[in-house]
Amino acid sequence: MKSLHRLLGIALLSTAWNQVQAQNFQQVLQSEITESNPGILFTVESGDGSFSWSGAAGINDQSLGNSLQIEETFRIASVTKTYVAAGILRLMEKGMLKLDDPISKHISQEHAEILSQDYDLDIITIRQILRHSAGFFDHTNAPEFFEIVLGTTDHEWTRTEQLRMGVEKGDPIGPPGEQFSYSDTGYVILGELIEKYTGKSLDAGLKELLGIEALGLERTDFERMDPKTDQLRIHQYFQGRDTYDFSPTIDYYGGGGILSTSQELVDFFQALFQGKVFEKAETLEIMLEPVTYETPARMDYQMGMFKVKINGFEAFSHSGFWGTQVIYIPELNLYMAANYSGGWRGSAVAPIFAKILQEKGER
């Protein structure tokens, strides 16, 4: 009987402690709400499943004043690159391509003709594109790109149009493989390869390659592909401007495009790092293989993933333009994901992650 009472006492203490910690986490989220950032969605979870918490704070649609809800979806933007990189590596596992193949072997003739005006596609490899070292000018850096995005918000972009802009509005960054230069253009090309070899849309192709549905990720979809996922999409803001009605084709073709939740971002990263996405363990090692250049890169980027430090802990991560970031800290076996609906400024790592670690006592 004493043992039973002791176990009940421990359970009650644990429940009370969890409630206090949840309240503290919620206060941390609330502290991130500012005039420029009206809302935040967040999930933290241990890799062994012993701990999980999700929260929301702030306003969704500022014109209505409605509160954000934890199950709502958002544009993850460049975090999509992690999924695309994993998809390309799955094509490698299936024998459909090799990482050191020249991109000329796989790209469509139409796009090869456009890109060949500035680039020798016979010496640019898939591996280099995955690592942002192919030397492609990033079409999103062309002033005309954001002039159209901000001035004609319903403009329907195509992959071809974006590749053409990358050639017409900028010069090659440098020789393939010799420098890091982040480029949405490269991942737009990789998105085409996934469509080509699966014979499906990028949404359906990635779901097939990565086993998205088998992983139980019901709200991980390219925008316009699932009405429920679209309906749950929150309002996201750029420099105070509501971008809800901006066409998703801005970054729809591999550089971005996916909608998800903070929980499902964590779930996908867990699946990736726990060996549930790739057939072979060494494929993840290839994805995360360190890269060095004669001129140090401004990001420690591998393939659809980069490394950062948070409170002294090394972490794997990816972030996206619309205020999204996902984090995995191997030393703590801890996963976190956040969306700032107004974005954050001044650091490569969203401040919420360090604050939550501090609240957990991980300094």
CSV table of C-alpha atoms in Angstrom, one decimal:
chain,number,residue,atom,x,y,z
A,1,MET,CA,0.0,0.0,0.0
A,2,LYS,CA,2.9,2.4,0.8
A,3,SER,CA,4.3,1.7,-2.6
A,4,LEU,CA,1.0,2.6,-4.2
A,5,HIS,CA,0.7,5.8,-2.3
A,6,ARG,CA,4.3,6.6,-3.2
A,7,LEU,CA,3.6,6.1,-6.9
A,8,LEU,CA,0.5,8.1,-6.8
A,9,GLY,CA,2.4,10.9,-5.0
A,10,ILE,CA,5.1,10.9,-7.7
A,11,ALA,CA,2.5,11.0,-10.4
A,12,LEU,CA,0.7,13.9,-8.8
A,13,LEU,CA,4.0,15.8,-8.4
A,14,SER,CA,4.9,15.1,-12.0
A,15,THR,CA,1.5,16.4,-13.2
A,16,ALA,CA,1.8,19.5,-11.1
A,17,TRP,CA,5.4,20.1,-12.4
A,18,ASN,CA,4.3,19.7,-16.0
A,19,GLN,CA,1.5,22.1,-15.5
A,20,VAL,CA,3.8,24.7,-14.1
A,21,GLN,CA,6.3,24.2,-16.9
A,22,ALA,CA,3.6,24.5,-19.5
A,23,GLN,CA,2.5,27.8,-17.9
A,24,ASN,CA,6.1,29.0,-18.0
A,25,PHE,CA,6.4,28.0,-21.7
A,26,GLN,CA,3.2,29.8,-22.5
A,27,GLN,CA,4.6,33.0,-20.8
A,28,VAL,CA,7.8,32.6,-22.9
A,29,LEU,CA,5.7,32.5,-26.0
A,30,GLN,CA,3.7,35.5,-24.9
A,31,SER,CA,7.0,37.4,-24.4
A,32,GLU,CA,7.7,37.1,-28.2
A,33,ILE,CA,4.5,39.0,-29.2
A,34,THR,CA,5.4,42.5,-30.4
A,35,GLU,CA,3.9,45.1,-32.7
A,36,SER,CA,5.9,43.6,-35.6
A,37,ASN,CA,5.2,40.0,-34.6
A,38,PRO,CA,1.6,39.5,-33.8
A,39,GLY,CA,1.7,35.7,-33.3
A,40,ILE,CA,3.8,32.6,-32.6
A,41,LEU,CA,3.2,28.8,-32.9
A,42,PHE,CA,5.6,26.4,-31.2
A,43,THR,CA,6.3,22.8,-30.4
A,44,VAL,CA,9.0,21.1,-28.4
A,45,GLU,CA,9.4,17.4,-28.0
A,46,SER,CA,12.0,14.9,-26.8
A,47,GLY,CA,13.1,12.2,-29.2
A,48,ASP,CA,12.2,9.4,-26.8
A,49,GLY,CA,8.6,10.7,-26.5
A,50,SER,CA,8.8,11.4,-22.8
A,51,PHE,CA,8.1,15.1,-23.2
A,52,SER,CA,6.0,17.1,-25.6
A,53,TRP,CA,4.4,20.5,-25.5
A,54,SER,CA,2.8,22.8,-28.1
A,55,GLY,CA,1.6,26.3,-27.7
A,56,ALA,CA,0.2,29.3,-29.5
A,57,ALA,CA,0.2,33.0,-28.6
A,58,GLY,CA,-1.0,36.1,-30.2
A,59,ILE,CA,-3.4,37.1,-33.0
A,60,ASN,CA,-4.0,35.4,-36.3
A,61,ASP,CA,-5.8,37.9,-38.5
A,62,GLN,CA,-5.2,41.3,-37.1
A,63,SER,CA,-8.3,42.7,-38.8
A,64,LEU,CA,-10.4,40.3,-36.8
A,65,GLY,CA,-8.3,39.9,-33.6
A,66,ASN,CA,-8.8,36.2,-33.5
A,67,SER,CA,-6.3,34.1,-31.5
A,68,LEU,CA,-3.8,31.7,-33.1
A,69,GLN,CA,-4.5,28.0,-32.5
A,70,ILE,CA,-1.9,25.3,-32.2
A,71,GLU,CA,-3.4,23.1,-35.0
A,72,GLU,CA,-3.2,25.9,-37.6
A,73,THR,CA,-0.9,25.7,-40.6
A,74,PHE,CA,1.5,28.1,-42.1
A,75,ARG,CA,3.8,28.6,-45.0
A,76,ILE,CA,7.2,27.0,-44.1
A,77,ALA,CA,8.9,28.6,-47.1
A,78,SER,CA,12.6,27.4,-47.4
A,79,VAL,CA,12.2,24.7,-44.8
A,80,THR,CA,10.7,23.0,-47.8
A,81,LYS,CA,14.3,22.5,-49.0
A,82,THR,CA,14.8,19.9,-46.3
A,83,TYR,CA,12.0,17.8,-47.8
A,84,VAL,CA,13.3,18.4,-51.4
A,85,ALA,CA,16.8,17.4,-50.5
A,86,ALA,CA,15.5,14.3,-48.8
A,87,GLY,CA,13.4,13.5,-51.9
A,88,ILE,CA,16.5,13.8,-54.1
A,89,LEU,CA,18.4,11.4,-51.8
A,90,ARG,CA,15.5,9.0,-52.0
A,91,LEU,CA,15.8,9.1,-55.8
A,92,MET,CA,19.5,8.3,-55.4
A,93,GLU,CA,18.6,5.3,-53.2
A,94,LYS,CA,16.2,4.1,-55.9
A,95,GLY,CA,19.0,4.4,-58.5
A,96,MET,CA,17.3,7.0,-60.6
A,97,LEU,CA,20.2,9.5,-60.3
A,98,LYS,CA,23.7,9.9,-58.8
A,99,LEU,CA,24.7,12.9,-56.8
A,100,ASP,CA,27.8,13.5,-59.0
A,101,ASP,CA,25.7,13.3,-62.2
A,102,PRO,CA,25.8,16.6,-64.2
A,103,ILE,CA,22.5,18.3,-64.0
A,104,SER,CA,22.5,18.4,-67.9
A,105,LYS,CA,21.7,14.6,-67.7
A,106,HIS,CA,18.4,15.2,-65.9
A,107,ILE,CA,17.0,18.6,-66.6
A,108,SER,CA,14.4,19.3,-69.3
A,109,GLN,CA,15.6,20.6,-72.6
A,110,GLU,CA,13.6,23.8,-72.2
A,111,HIS,CA,15.2,24.6,-68.9
A,112,ALA,CA,18.6,23.5,-70.1
A,113,GLU,CA,18.5,25.9,-73.0
A,114,ILE,CA,17.6,28.8,-70.6
A,115,LEU,CA,20.3,28.0,-68.0
A,116,SER,CA,23.0,27.2,-70.6
A,117,GLN,CA,23.1,30.9,-71.5
A,118,ASP,CA,25.0,31.5,-68.3
A,119,TYR,CA,26.1,28.1,-67.0
A,120,ASP,CA,27.9,25.0,-68.1
A,121,LEU,CA,25.4,22.4,-67.1
A,122,ASP,CA,27.8,19.5,-67.9
A,123,ILE,CA,30.0,20.5,-64.9
A,124,ILE,CA,27.4,21.4,-62.4
A,125,THR,CA,26.4,18.4,-60.3
A,126,ILE,CA,23.3,17.5,-58.3
A,127,ARG,CA,25.5,17.3,-55.1
A,128,GLN,CA,26.6,20.9,-55.7
A,129,ILE,CA,23.0,22.1,-56.2
A,130,LEU,CA,22.0,20.4,-52.9
A,131,ARG,CA,24.8,22.2,-51.1
A,132,HIS,CA,24.2,25.6,-52.7
A,133,SER,CA,27.6,25.5,-54.2
A,134,ALA,CA,26.7,25.3,-57.9
A,135,GLY,CA,27.2,29.0,-58.5
A,136,PHE,CA,23.6,29.8,-59.5
A,137,PHE,CA,22.5,33.3,-59.0
A,138,ASP,CA,19.4,33.4,-56.8
A,139,HIS,CA,16.4,34.7,-58.8
A,140,THR,CA,14.9,36.0,-55.5
A,141,ASN,CA,17.8,38.5,-55.2
A,142,ALA,CA,16.8,40.2,-58.4
A,143,PRO,CA,15.1,43.6,-57.5
A,144,GLU,CA,12.4,42.8,-60.1
A,145,PHE,CA,11.4,39.7,-58.1
A,146,PHE,CA,10.2,41.5,-55.0
A,147,GLU,CA,8.8,44.4,-57.1
A,148,ILE,CA,6.4,41.8,-58.6
A,149,VAL,CA,5.8,40.0,-55.3
A,150,LEU,CA,4.9,43.2,-53.5
A,151,GLY,CA,3.3,45.0,-56.4
A,152,THR,CA,1.3,42.3,-58.0
A,153,THR,CA,0.5,39.9,-55.2
A,154,ASP,CA,-1.7,37.6,-57.3
A,155,HIS,CA,0.9,37.1,-60.0
A,156,GLU,CA,1.1,33.4,-60.8
A,157,TRP,CA,4.8,32.4,-61.2
A,158,THR,CA,6.0,29.4,-63.1
A,159,ARG,CA,9.2,27.4,-62.7
A,160,THR,CA,10.3,28.5,-66.2
A,161,GLU,CA,9.8,32.2,-65.4
A,162,GLN,CA,11.8,32.0,-62.2
A,163,LEU,CA,14.7,30.1,-64.0
A,164,ARG,CA,14.6,32.7,-66.8
A,165,MET,CA,14.8,35.5,-64.2
A,166,GLY,CA,17.8,33.9,-62.6
A,167,VAL,CA,19.6,34.0,-65.9
A,168,GLU,CA,18.5,37.4,-67.2
A,169,LYS,CA,18.8,39.4,-63.9
A,170,GLY,CA,22.1,38.1,-62.4
A,171,ASP,CA,25.5,36.6,-63.2
A,172,PRO,CA,26.9,33.3,-62.0
A,173,ILE,CA,28.3,33.6,-58.5
A,174,GLY,CA,31.5,31.6,-59.2
A,175,PRO,CA,32.9,28.2,-60.4
A,176,PRO,CA,30.8,25.2,-59.4
A,177,GLY,CA,31.7,23.6,-56.1
A,178,GLU,CA,34.1,26.3,-55.0
A,179,GLN,CA,31.9,28.5,-52.9
A,180,PHE,CA,28.6,28.6,-50.9
A,181,SER,CA,25.9,30.8,-52.2
A,182,TYR,CA,22.3,30.2,-51.1
A,183,SER,CA,20.1,29.9,-54.1
A,184,ASP,CA,16.4,29.2,-54.4
A,185,THR,CA,17.0,28.7,-58.1
A,186,GLY,CA,19.0,25.5,-57.5
A,187,TYR,CA,16.2,24.0,-55.5
A,188,VAL,CA,13.6,25.0,-58.1
A,189,ILE,CA,15.7,22.8,-60.5
A,190,LEU,CA,15.7,20.0,-58.0
A,191,GLY,CA,12.0,20.2,-57.7
A,192,GLU,CA,11.7,19.5,-61.4
A,193,LEU,CA,13.8,16.3,-61.0
A,194,ILE,CA,11.4,15.0,-58.3
A,195,GLU,CA,8.4,15.6,-60.6
A,196,LYS,CA,10.2,14.0,-63.6
A,197,TYR,CA,11.2,10.8,-61.9
A,198,THR,CA,8.0,10.2,-59.9
A,199,GLY,CA,5.7,11.3,-62.7
A,200,LYS,CA,3.7,13.3,-60.2
A,201,SER,CA,3.3,16.8,-58.9
A,202,LEU,CA,6.0,18.0,-56.4
A,203,ASP,CA,3.5,17.5,-53.6
A,204,ALA,CA,2.5,14.0,-54.6
A,205,GLY,CA,6.1,13.1,-55.5
A,206,LEU,CA,7.5,14.1,-52.2
A,207,LYS,CA,4.7,12.3,-50.3
A,208,GLU,CA,5.5,9.1,-52.2
A,209,LEU,CA,9.3,9.4,-51.8
A,210,LEU,CA,9.3,10.4,-48.1
A,211,GLY,CA,6.3,8.4,-46.9
A,212,ILE,CA,4.6,11.5,-45.7
A,213,GLU,CA,1.2,9.9,-45.2
A,214,ALA,CA,2.6,6.7,-43.6
A,215,LEU,CA,4.3,9.0,-41.1
A,216,GLY,CA,0.9,10.3,-40.1
A,217,LEU,CA,1.6,13.9,-41.4
A,218,GLU,CA,-2.0,14.8,-42.4
A,219,ARG,CA,-1.4,18.6,-42.5
A,220,THR,CA,1.9,18.6,-44.5
A,221,ASP,CA,0.8,19.6,-48.0
A,222,PHE,CA,1.8,22.0,-50.8
A,223,GLU,CA,-0.6,24.9,-50.7
A,224,ARG,CA,-3.7,24.4,-52.9
A,225,MET,CA,-3.4,20.6,-52.6
A,226,ASP,CA,-5.6,19.9,-49.6
A,227,PRO,CA,-8.6,22.1,-48.8
A,228,LYS,CA,-8.5,21.4,-45.0
A,229,THR,CA,-4.8,22.3,-44.8
A,230,ASP,CA,-5.4,25.5,-46.8
A,231,GLN,CA,-8.4,26.4,-44.6
A,232,LEU,CA,-6.2,26.2,-41.5
A,233,ARG,CA,-3.6,28.5,-42.9
A,234,ILE,CA,-2.8,31.5,-40.7
A,235,HIS,CA,-2.1,35.1,-41.7
A,236,GLN,CA,1.6,35.8,-42.0
A,237,TYR,CA,3.1,39.3,-42.2
A,238,PHE,CA,6.0,41.0,-43.9
A,239,GLN,CA,7.1,44.4,-42.6
A,240,GLY,CA,3.6,44.8,-41.1
A,241,ARG,CA,1.8,43.8,-44.3
A,242,ASP,CA,-0.6,40.9,-44.3
A,243,THR,CA,0.6,38.5,-47.0
A,244,TYR,CA,-2.4,36.1,-46.7
A,245,ASP,CA,-3.5,36.7,-50.3
A,246,PHE,CA,0.0,36.6,-51.9
A,247,SER,CA,0.1,33.8,-54.5
A,248,PRO,CA,1.9,30.7,-53.1
A,249,THR,CA,3.7,30.4,-56.5
A,250,ILE,CA,6.2,32.9,-55.1
A,251,ASP,CA,8.3,29.9,-53.9
A,252,TYR,CA,6.2,27.0,-55.0
A,253,TYR,CA,8.6,24.9,-57.0
A,254,GLY,CA,11.2,23.4,-54.6
A,255,GLY,CA,12.6,26.5,-52.8
A,256,GLY,CA,9.4,26.5,-50.8
A,257,GLY,CA,5.7,25.7,-51.1
A,258,ILE,CA,4.8,23.4,-48.2
A,259,LEU,CA,2.2,24.2,-45.5
A,260,SER,CA,2.6,22.5,-42.2
A,261,THR,CA,2.1,22.8,-38.4
A,262,SER,CA,4.7,23.2,-35.7
A,263,GLN,CA,3.9,19.6,-34.5
A,264,GLU,CA,4.3,18.1,-38.0
A,265,LEU,CA,7.6,19.9,-38.6
A,266,VAL,CA,8.9,18.3,-35.4
A,267,ASP,CA,7.4,14.9,-36.4
A,268,PHE,CA,9.2,15.0,-39.8
A,269,PHE,CA,12.5,16.0,-38.4
A,270,GLN,CA,12.2,13.2,-35.9
A,271,ALA,CA,11.4,10.7,-38.7
A,272,LEU,CA,14.4,11.9,-40.6
A,273,PHE,CA,16.9,11.7,-37.8
A,274,GLN,CA,15.4,8.4,-36.4
A,275,GLY,CA,15.9,6.5,-39.7
A,276,LYS,CA,12.3,6.4,-40.8
A,277,VAL,CA,12.7,8.3,-44.1
A,278,PHE,CA,15.7,6.8,-45.9
A,279,GLU,CA,16.2,3.1,-46.6
A,280,LYS,CA,19.9,3.2,-45.6
A,281,ALA,CA,21.5,4.8,-42.5
A,282,GLU,CA,24.4,6.1,-44.6
A,283,THR,CA,22.0,8.2,-46.7
A,284,LEU,CA,21.5,10.5,-43.7
A,285,GLU,CA,25.2,10.6,-43.2
A,286,ILE,CA,25.6,11.8,-46.8
A,287,MET,CA,22.9,14.5,-46.3
A,288,LEU,CA,24.7,15.8,-43.2
A,289,GLU,CA,28.3,15.5,-44.4
A,290,PRO,CA,30.3,18.6,-43.5
A,291,VAL,CA,31.4,20.9,-46.3
A,292,THR,CA,34.3,23.3,-46.3
A,293,TYR,CA,35.4,25.9,-48.9
A,294,GLU,CA,38.5,28.0,-49.4
A,295,THR,CA,36.5,31.1,-48.6
A,296,PRO,CA,34.5,30.2,-45.4
A,297,ALA,CA,30.8,30.0,-46.0
A,298,ARG,CA,28.4,32.3,-44.2
A,299,MET,CA,26.3,29.2,-43.3
A,300,ASP,CA,27.4,25.7,-42.3
A,301,TYR,CA,25.1,24.2,-44.9
A,302,GLN,CA,25.0,20.5,-45.9
A,303,MET,CA,22.1,19.2,-48.0
A,304,GLY,CA,18.8,20.9,-47.1
A,305,MET,CA,20.1,21.4,-43.6
A,306,PHE,CA,22.5,23.7,-41.8
A,307,LYS,CA,24.2,23.6,-38.4
A,308,VAL,CA,23.8,26.3,-35.7
A,309,LYS,CA,24.6,26.7,-32.0
A,310,ILE,CA,22.0,27.4,-29.4
A,311,ASN,CA,23.0,28.0,-25.7
A,312,GLY,CA,26.3,26.2,-26.6
A,313,PHE,CA,24.5,23.2,-28.1
A,314,GLU,CA,25.1,22.2,-31.7
A,315,ALA,CA,21.9,21.8,-33.6
A,316,PHE,CA,20.7,20.9,-37.1
A,317,SER,CA,18.2,23.3,-38.6
A,318,HIS,CA,16.5,25.0,-41.4
A,319,SER,CA,14.6,28.2,-41.5
A,320,GLY,CA,12.2,29.9,-43.9
A,321,PHE,CA,11.4,33.4,-45.1
A,322,TRP,CA,7.9,33.5,-43.6
A,323,GLY,CA,9.2,33.1,-40.0
A,324,THR,CA,9.6,29.4,-39.7
A,325,GLN,CA,12.4,27.4,-38.1
A,326,VAL,CA,13.0,23.8,-37.1
A,327,ILE,CA,15.7,22.6,-34.7
A,328,TYR,CA,17.2,19.3,-33.7
A,329,ILE,CA,19.7,19.2,-30.8
A,330,PRO,CA,21.4,15.7,-30.8
A,331,GLU,CA,23.1,16.2,-27.4
A,332,LEU,CA,19.7,16.7,-25.8
A,333,ASN,CA,17.7,14.5,-28.2
A,334,LEU,CA,15.3,17.4,-28.5
A,335,TYR,CA,13.3,18.8,-31.4
A,336,MET,CA,11.7,22.2,-31.7
A,337,ALA,CA,9.8,24.1,-34.3
A,338,ALA,CA,8.3,27.6,-34.4
A,339,ASN,CA,6.6,30.1,-36.7
A,340,TYR,CA,6.7,33.8,-36.0
A,341,SER,CA,3.9,35.1,-38.0
A,342,GLY,CA,5.7,38.4,-38.4
A,343,GLY,CA,9.2,36.9,-38.6
A,344,TRP,CA,12.1,37.7,-36.4
A,345,ARG,CA,15.2,39.9,-37.1
A,346,GLY,CA,18.8,40.0,-36.2
A,347,SER,CA,19.9,36.4,-35.8
A,348,ALA,CA,20.1,33.1,-37.7
A,349,VAL,CA,18.3,31.4,-34.9
A,350,ALA,CA,14.8,32.5,-33.7
A,351,PRO,CA,15.1,33.7,-30.1
A,352,ILE,CA,12.3,31.5,-28.8
A,353,PHE,CA,14.6,28.4,-28.9
A,354,ALA,CA,17.2,29.7,-26.5
A,355,LYS,CA,14.5,31.0,-24.2
A,356,ILE,CA,12.7,27.6,-24.1
A,357,LEU,CA,16.0,25.8,-23.4
A,358,GLN,CA,16.7,28.2,-20.5
A,359,GLU,CA,13.2,27.6,-19.1
A,360,LYS,CA,14.0,23.8,-19.3
A,361,GLY,CA,17.2,24.4,-17.5
A,362,GLU,CA,19.4,23.6,-20.6
A,363,ARG,CA,21.8,26.5,-20.6
